[in-house]
Amino acid sequence: MKQIPYSVLDLAGVIQGNTIADTFRNSVALAKHTEQLGYKRYWLAEHHNMPAVASSATAVLIGHIAGQTQSMRIGSGGIMLPNHTPLIIAEQFGTLATLYPDRIDLGVGRAPGTDQATALEIRGERFHAQHNFPKDVLKLQYFLGDDNYEGRVRAIPGEGTNVPIWILGSSTESAHLAASYGLPYAFASHFAPTYFLEAIDIYRRNFRPSAALKEPYVLACVNVVTADTDQEAERLATSLKRLFLGIVSNKRMLLQPPIDSMEGEWTDMEEAAVEQMLTYAFIGGKEWLKASLHTFIDKTKIDEIMITSHIYEHADRLKSYTIAADVLRKL
């Protein structure tokens, strides 16, 4: 099995007892740390009206992280395209690509990244308009490409930058689109594992080569919590499980400190729902992580793995990414 690239997804999570300014400082520190460890990309995701997630102004934060790093690719995982017009996103990412040449990725998704009330505030009168994600992706390619210099509407900056576009997905619908457009496909298996295997199979079987990509390329995002021992990793992972419990129970909280056990924290139904969402969560010490990631990569034949780690203490989070990088380098 060949070594594959490994990358980072950062939701700019807000930790209980910390400020959003602390979150941004920690993101910069994590980006610098993972860049030194050989991580290929550092992506941030657009979410709104979520107290535990501070990456709502995604393009702004991408620019901040890019300015604090040297070579790592920085991008979106992703921009929720129905919230924006393709022209605005082309201008934003064209600006980023001009400031940081050959370092910017543009991952796009069709979900709102929030609740319906907030989506209404974001979109205003456009809320009830028909959104056409496939056409908007084509518009993005056009605005960022080389063929619009005489267009009536132009993305300046943007045109000619050819920022790489990725299709993000958590269902089979996105797999068909990524395949038909010949674009790389990033799947959100870190929280939506149900259709992962089916979706990447559809993508590969239906892939059509394009100017952007000659062969299918699958990136899978997974949760990783690792430490010196299996027991310590399990303890640290209670913060992640409590975060997902808040989603399941609709009682969302900032990332909480770890606890010794989840016993008594959830009902049987809540536990089952959280564990299902964490199907692709890799929690354990170094040797366990090595064996489990090897099995996962060998089974899925993914081309790249992206890691997200919801860990309460910043030092523990840095250590988890260090151990994960050491494991992945040696697979």
Short mmCIF file of C-alpha atoms in Angstrom, two decimals:
data_model
loop_
_atom_site.label_atom_id
_atom_site.label_comp_id
_atom_site.label_asym_id
_atom_site.label_seq_id
_atom_site.Cartn_x
_atom_site.Cartn_y
_atom_site.Cartn_z
CA MET A 1 0.00 0.00 0.00
CA LYS A 2 1.47 3.32 -1.11
CA GLN A 3 1.74 6.19 1.34
CA ILE A 4 -1.04 8.70 0.77
CA PRO A 5 -1.16 12.43 1.55
CA TYR A 6 -2.65 13.43 4.89
CA SER A 7 -4.39 16.72 5.63
CA VAL A 8 -6.27 18.70 8.30
CA LEU A 9 -9.87 19.83 8.64
CA ASP A 10 -10.27 22.58 11.24
CA LEU A 11 -13.75 23.72 12.25
CA ALA A 12 -12.23 26.46 14.40
CA GLY A 13 -13.99 24.93 17.36
CA VAL A 14 -14.63 27.09 20.41
CA ILE A 15 -13.62 25.41 23.66
CA GLN A 16 -15.44 25.84 26.97
CA GLY A 17 -13.56 28.50 28.92
CA ASN A 18 -11.82 29.98 25.86
CA THR A 19 -12.65 32.92 23.62
CA ILE A 20 -13.01 32.98 19.85
CA ALA A 21 -9.72 34.92 19.74
CA ASP A 22 -8.13 31.95 21.54
CA THR A 23 -9.64 29.67 18.90
CA PHE A 24 -8.05 31.64 16.07
CA ARG A 25 -4.66 31.65 17.80
CA ASN A 26 -4.89 27.89 18.27
CA SER A 27 -5.78 27.43 14.60
CA VAL A 28 -2.68 29.34 13.53
CA ALA A 29 -0.54 27.28 15.91
CA LEU A 30 -2.08 24.04 14.63
CA ALA A 31 -1.52 25.04 11.01
CA LYS A 32 2.14 25.85 11.64
CA HIS A 33 2.58 22.63 13.60
CA THR A 34 0.97 20.38 11.01
CA GLU A 35 2.80 22.08 8.16
CA GLN A 36 6.09 21.05 9.79
CA LEU A 37 4.75 17.49 10.16
CA GLY A 38 4.11 17.15 6.42
CA TYR A 39 0.34 17.61 6.30
CA LYS A 40 -0.61 18.63 2.76
CA ARG A 41 -3.73 20.76 3.25
CA TYR A 42 -5.43 22.77 5.96
CA TRP A 43 -9.12 23.27 5.28
CA LEU A 44 -11.75 25.30 7.11
CA ALA A 45 -15.51 24.82 6.85
CA GLU A 46 -18.34 27.34 6.55
CA HIS A 47 -20.91 27.12 9.34
CA HIS A 48 -23.28 29.73 10.74
CA ASN A 49 -25.17 30.34 13.99
CA MET A 50 -23.19 27.67 15.82
CA PRO A 51 -21.57 28.91 19.06
CA ALA A 52 -19.01 26.07 18.98
CA VAL A 53 -17.80 26.82 15.42
CA ALA A 54 -16.00 30.07 14.56
CA SER A 55 -15.24 29.58 10.85
CA SER A 56 -18.29 31.44 9.49
CA ALA A 57 -16.20 34.03 7.59
CA THR A 58 -14.35 31.19 5.91
CA ALA A 59 -12.44 33.10 3.22
CA VAL A 60 -11.18 35.63 5.78
CA LEU A 61 -9.89 32.89 8.06
CA ILE A 62 -8.30 31.04 5.13
CA GLY A 63 -6.38 34.21 4.28
CA HIS A 64 -5.24 34.59 7.89
CA ILE A 65 -3.98 30.99 8.07
CA ALA A 66 -2.31 31.22 4.65
CA GLY A 67 -0.48 34.34 5.76
CA GLN A 68 0.93 32.53 8.79
CA THR A 69 2.16 29.45 6.89
CA GLN A 70 4.65 28.90 4.10
CA SER A 71 3.88 25.96 1.82
CA MET A 72 0.81 24.03 3.01
CA ARG A 73 -2.29 24.30 0.83
CA ILE A 74 -5.06 26.23 2.59
CA GLY A 75 -8.66 25.97 1.54
CA SER A 76 -12.33 25.44 2.22
CA GLY A 77 -13.91 22.22 3.29
CA GLY A 78 -16.06 23.82 2.31
CA ILE A 79 -17.84 26.90 1.05
CA MET A 80 -21.62 26.36 1.05
CA LEU A 81 -22.29 27.62 -2.44
CA PRO A 82 -26.08 28.21 -2.14
CA ASN A 83 -25.26 30.93 0.41
CA HIS A 84 -23.32 32.93 -2.17
CA THR A 85 -23.19 33.89 -5.81
CA PRO A 86 -20.45 32.22 -7.84
CA LEU A 87 -19.02 35.62 -8.78
CA ILE A 88 -18.44 36.64 -5.16
CA ILE A 89 -16.74 33.33 -4.34
CA ALA A 90 -14.61 33.59 -7.50
CA GLU A 91 -13.51 37.09 -6.45
CA GLN A 92 -12.75 36.01 -2.88
CA PHE A 93 -10.77 32.93 -3.84
CA GLY A 94 -9.21 34.66 -6.80
CA THR A 95 -7.90 37.25 -4.35
CA LEU A 96 -6.58 34.51 -2.07
CA ALA A 97 -4.93 32.71 -4.99
CA THR A 98 -3.29 35.95 -6.12
CA LEU A 99 -1.91 36.58 -2.63
CA TYR A 100 -0.87 32.93 -2.13
CA PRO A 101 -0.19 31.42 -5.56
CA ASP A 102 -0.62 27.64 -5.97
CA ARG A 103 -1.68 27.24 -2.33
CA ILE A 104 -5.46 27.75 -2.31
CA ASP A 105 -8.17 25.06 -2.62
CA LEU A 106 -11.88 25.71 -3.13
CA GLY A 107 -14.09 22.93 -1.81
CA VAL A 108 -17.80 23.59 -2.37
CA GLY A 109 -20.95 21.97 -1.03
CA ARG A 110 -24.68 22.31 -1.60
CA ALA A 111 -25.87 22.41 2.03
CA PRO A 112 -26.62 25.71 3.83
CA GLY A 113 -24.25 24.98 6.70
CA THR A 114 -26.83 26.12 9.20
CA ASP A 115 -30.51 26.06 10.19
CA GLN A 116 -33.32 27.34 7.98
CA ALA A 117 -33.89 30.57 9.94
CA THR A 118 -30.22 31.51 9.60
CA ALA A 119 -30.21 30.52 5.94
CA LEU A 120 -33.06 33.00 5.43
CA GLU A 121 -30.97 35.75 7.02
CA ILE A 122 -28.01 34.84 4.81
CA ARG A 123 -29.90 34.64 1.54
CA GLY A 124 -32.64 37.21 2.08
CA GLU A 125 -34.96 37.37 -0.92
CA ARG A 126 -32.87 34.67 -2.62
CA PHE A 127 -33.99 32.14 0.02
CA HIS A 128 -36.98 30.95 -2.00
CA ALA A 129 -35.24 31.16 -5.35
CA GLN A 130 -34.33 27.92 -7.05
CA HIS A 131 -30.70 27.08 -6.44
CA ASN A 132 -28.81 25.15 -9.05
CA PHE A 133 -25.61 23.83 -7.54
CA PRO A 134 -24.35 22.10 -10.73
CA LYS A 135 -24.73 25.30 -12.78
CA ASP A 136 -23.12 27.37 -10.04
CA VAL A 137 -20.08 25.07 -10.06
CA LEU A 138 -19.77 25.59 -13.82
CA LYS A 139 -20.01 29.35 -13.32
CA LEU A 140 -17.22 29.18 -10.75
CA GLN A 141 -15.01 27.30 -13.19
CA TYR A 142 -15.79 29.86 -15.87
CA PHE A 143 -15.06 32.89 -13.69
CA LEU A 144 -11.79 31.36 -12.43
CA GLY A 145 -10.70 30.01 -15.81
CA ASP A 146 -8.87 31.38 -18.83
CA ASP A 147 -11.79 31.91 -21.20
CA ASN A 148 -13.67 34.89 -19.80
CA TYR A 149 -11.37 37.81 -20.59
CA GLU A 150 -13.94 39.31 -22.94
CA GLY A 151 -16.94 38.43 -20.79
CA ARG A 152 -19.49 41.04 -19.84
CA VAL A 153 -19.08 40.02 -16.18
CA ARG A 154 -15.60 39.13 -14.97
CA ALA A 155 -14.09 38.05 -11.67
CA ILE A 156 -11.27 40.46 -10.93
CA PRO A 157 -9.22 39.15 -9.19
CA GLY A 158 -10.11 35.59 -10.11
CA GLU A 159 -9.99 34.95 -13.80
CA GLY A 160 -6.99 32.95 -14.90
CA THR A 161 -6.19 31.76 -11.39
CA ASN A 162 -7.80 28.35 -12.03
CA VAL A 163 -8.22 27.70 -8.30
CA PRO A 164 -8.71 23.92 -7.90
CA ILE A 165 -12.38 23.15 -7.21
CA TRP A 166 -13.42 20.15 -5.11
CA ILE A 167 -16.91 18.74 -4.74
CA LEU A 168 -17.78 17.98 -1.12
CA GLY A 169 -20.33 15.36 -0.27
CA SER A 170 -22.19 13.43 2.36
CA SER A 171 -24.53 11.59 -0.03
CA THR A 172 -24.54 9.81 -3.37
CA GLU A 173 -25.92 12.85 -5.23
CA SER A 174 -22.65 14.73 -4.88
CA ALA A 175 -20.75 11.67 -6.12
CA HIS A 176 -22.58 11.75 -9.46
CA LEU A 177 -21.84 15.45 -9.88
CA ALA A 178 -18.13 15.16 -9.04
CA ALA A 179 -17.82 12.23 -11.44
CA SER A 180 -19.61 13.92 -14.33
CA TYR A 181 -17.55 17.11 -13.97
CA GLY A 182 -14.26 15.25 -13.53
CA LEU A 183 -13.46 16.97 -10.23
CA PRO A 184 -11.84 15.65 -7.04
CA TYR A 185 -14.29 14.38 -4.44
CA ALA A 186 -14.05 14.95 -0.68
CA PHE A 187 -16.46 12.96 1.49
CA ALA A 188 -17.59 14.03 4.99
CA SER A 189 -17.26 10.59 6.55
CA HIS A 190 -16.28 12.23 9.84
CA PHE A 191 -19.95 12.93 10.61
CA ALA A 192 -22.01 11.41 7.76
CA PRO A 193 -20.66 7.87 7.24
CA THR A 194 -23.84 6.19 5.95
CA TYR A 195 -23.30 6.59 2.20
CA PHE A 196 -19.51 6.82 2.18
CA LEU A 197 -18.64 3.49 0.56
CA GLU A 198 -21.53 3.67 -1.90
CA ALA A 199 -20.72 7.25 -2.87
CA ILE A 200 -17.05 6.71 -3.60
CA ASP A 201 -17.91 3.61 -5.65
CA ILE A 202 -20.40 5.64 -7.73
CA TYR A 203 -17.82 8.38 -8.17
CA ARG A 204 -15.12 6.02 -9.40
CA ARG A 205 -17.38 4.03 -11.73
CA ASN A 206 -18.85 7.13 -13.37
CA PHE A 207 -15.80 9.38 -13.44
CA ARG A 208 -15.19 11.30 -16.66
CA PRO A 209 -11.68 12.73 -17.17
CA SER A 210 -11.55 16.50 -17.48
CA ALA A 211 -9.02 19.28 -17.95
CA ALA A 212 -8.90 19.52 -14.17
CA LEU A 213 -8.39 15.83 -13.39
CA LYS A 214 -7.50 12.78 -15.47
CA GLU A 215 -8.32 10.07 -12.91
CA PRO A 216 -10.73 9.96 -9.94
CA TYR A 217 -9.38 11.33 -6.68
CA VAL A 218 -11.09 10.54 -3.37
CA LEU A 219 -10.37 12.34 -0.10
CA ALA A 220 -12.03 11.00 3.06
CA CYS A 221 -12.31 13.06 6.22
CA VAL A 222 -12.23 11.10 9.50
CA ASN A 223 -12.04 11.79 13.22
CA VAL A 224 -8.78 10.89 14.92
CA VAL A 225 -8.09 11.08 18.65
CA THR A 226 -4.83 9.47 19.64
CA ALA A 227 -2.50 9.62 22.63
CA ASP A 228 0.22 7.62 24.36
CA THR A 229 -2.22 4.88 25.39
CA ASP A 230 -5.58 3.53 24.26
CA GLN A 231 -7.05 4.48 27.63
CA GLU A 232 -5.90 8.11 27.41
CA ALA A 233 -7.20 8.41 23.85
CA GLU A 234 -10.59 7.07 24.96
CA ARG A 235 -10.69 9.62 27.78
CA LEU A 236 -9.80 12.50 25.44
CA ALA A 237 -12.46 11.32 22.97
CA THR A 238 -15.23 11.91 25.50
CA SER A 239 -15.06 15.59 24.47
CA LEU A 240 -15.81 14.56 20.89
CA LYS A 241 -18.61 12.24 21.96
CA ARG A 242 -20.19 14.92 24.12
CA LEU A 243 -20.01 17.33 21.18
CA PHE A 244 -21.85 14.85 18.96
CA LEU A 245 -24.29 14.11 21.77
CA GLY A 246 -25.20 17.79 21.74
CA ILE A 247 -25.98 17.52 18.03
CA VAL A 248 -28.10 14.39 18.52
CA SER A 249 -30.00 15.80 21.53
CA ASN A 250 -30.23 19.34 20.08
CA LYS A 251 -28.45 20.65 23.18
CA ARG A 252 -25.36 22.05 21.55
CA MET A 253 -22.48 23.17 23.75
CA LEU A 254 -18.95 24.43 23.39
CA LEU A 255 -16.33 21.69 23.38
CA GLN A 256 -16.29 20.31 26.92
CA PRO A 257 -13.38 18.95 29.01
CA PRO A 258 -12.88 15.17 28.84
CA ILE A 259 -14.41 12.94 31.50
CA ASP A 260 -13.47 9.49 32.73
CA SER A 261 -16.51 7.74 31.28
CA MET A 262 -19.61 8.40 29.18
CA GLU A 263 -21.65 6.17 31.47
CA GLY A 264 -24.74 8.07 32.57
CA GLU A 265 -24.15 10.84 30.03
CA TRP A 266 -26.48 9.47 27.36
CA THR A 267 -29.42 7.18 26.77
CA ASP A 268 -29.03 3.96 24.80
CA MET A 269 -30.63 5.60 21.76
CA GLU A 270 -28.36 8.63 22.00
CA GLU A 271 -25.31 6.43 22.35
CA ALA A 272 -26.29 4.42 19.28
CA ALA A 273 -26.85 7.60 17.25
CA VAL A 274 -23.50 9.10 18.27
CA GLU A 275 -21.60 5.88 17.63
CA GLN A 276 -23.19 5.63 14.18
CA MET A 277 -22.01 9.16 13.35
CA LEU A 278 -18.56 8.15 14.60
CA THR A 279 -18.29 5.06 12.40
CA TYR A 280 -15.08 6.48 10.97
CA ALA A 281 -13.60 7.76 14.21
CA PHE A 282 -10.17 6.35 15.02
CA ILE A 283 -9.63 6.49 18.77
CA GLY A 284 -6.67 4.77 20.39
CA GLY A 285 -2.94 4.68 20.95
CA LYS A 286 -0.28 4.61 18.26
CA GLU A 287 -0.24 0.86 17.57
CA TRP A 288 -4.04 0.62 17.45
CA LEU A 289 -4.16 3.67 15.17
CA LYS A 290 -1.59 2.16 12.83
CA ALA A 291 -3.53 -1.08 12.42
CA SER A 292 -6.95 0.55 12.06
CA LEU A 293 -5.88 3.24 9.58
CA HIS A 294 -4.03 0.65 7.51
CA THR A 295 -7.21 -1.44 7.30
CA PHE A 296 -9.36 1.59 6.46
CA ILE A 297 -7.08 2.88 3.70
CA ASP A 298 -6.55 -0.60 2.24
CA LYS A 299 -10.30 -1.26 2.16
CA THR A 300 -11.42 2.06 0.72
CA LYS A 301 -8.43 2.74 -1.57
CA ILE A 302 -8.76 6.45 -0.85
CA ASP A 303 -6.21 8.80 -2.39
CA GLU A 304 -5.93 11.14 0.59
CA ILE A 305 -7.02 11.19 4.21
CA MET A 306 -8.09 14.33 6.07
CA ILE A 307 -8.11 14.38 9.85
CA THR A 308 -10.25 16.40 12.21
CA SER A 309 -9.59 16.17 15.95
CA HIS A 310 -11.93 17.67 18.53
CA ILE A 311 -9.68 17.58 21.60
CA TYR A 312 -10.12 19.91 24.56
CA GLU A 313 -6.53 20.75 25.51
CA HIS A 314 -4.54 22.42 22.73
CA ALA A 315 -1.36 20.54 23.68
CA ASP A 316 -3.20 17.21 23.48
CA ARG A 317 -4.55 18.16 20.07
CA LEU A 318 -1.08 19.00 18.77
CA LYS A 319 0.22 15.70 20.12
CA SER A 320 -2.60 13.76 18.46
CA TYR A 321 -1.73 15.25 15.07
CA THR A 322 1.94 14.47 15.71
CA ILE A 323 1.25 10.79 16.42
CA ALA A 324 -1.13 10.53 13.46
CA ALA A 325 1.47 11.98 11.10
CA ASP A 326 4.11 9.54 12.37
CA VAL A 327 1.71 6.64 11.77
CA LEU A 328 0.66 7.76 8.31
CA ARG A 329 4.24 8.39 7.17
CA LYS A 330 5.10 4.78 7.93
CA LEU A 331 2.04 2.99 6.52
#
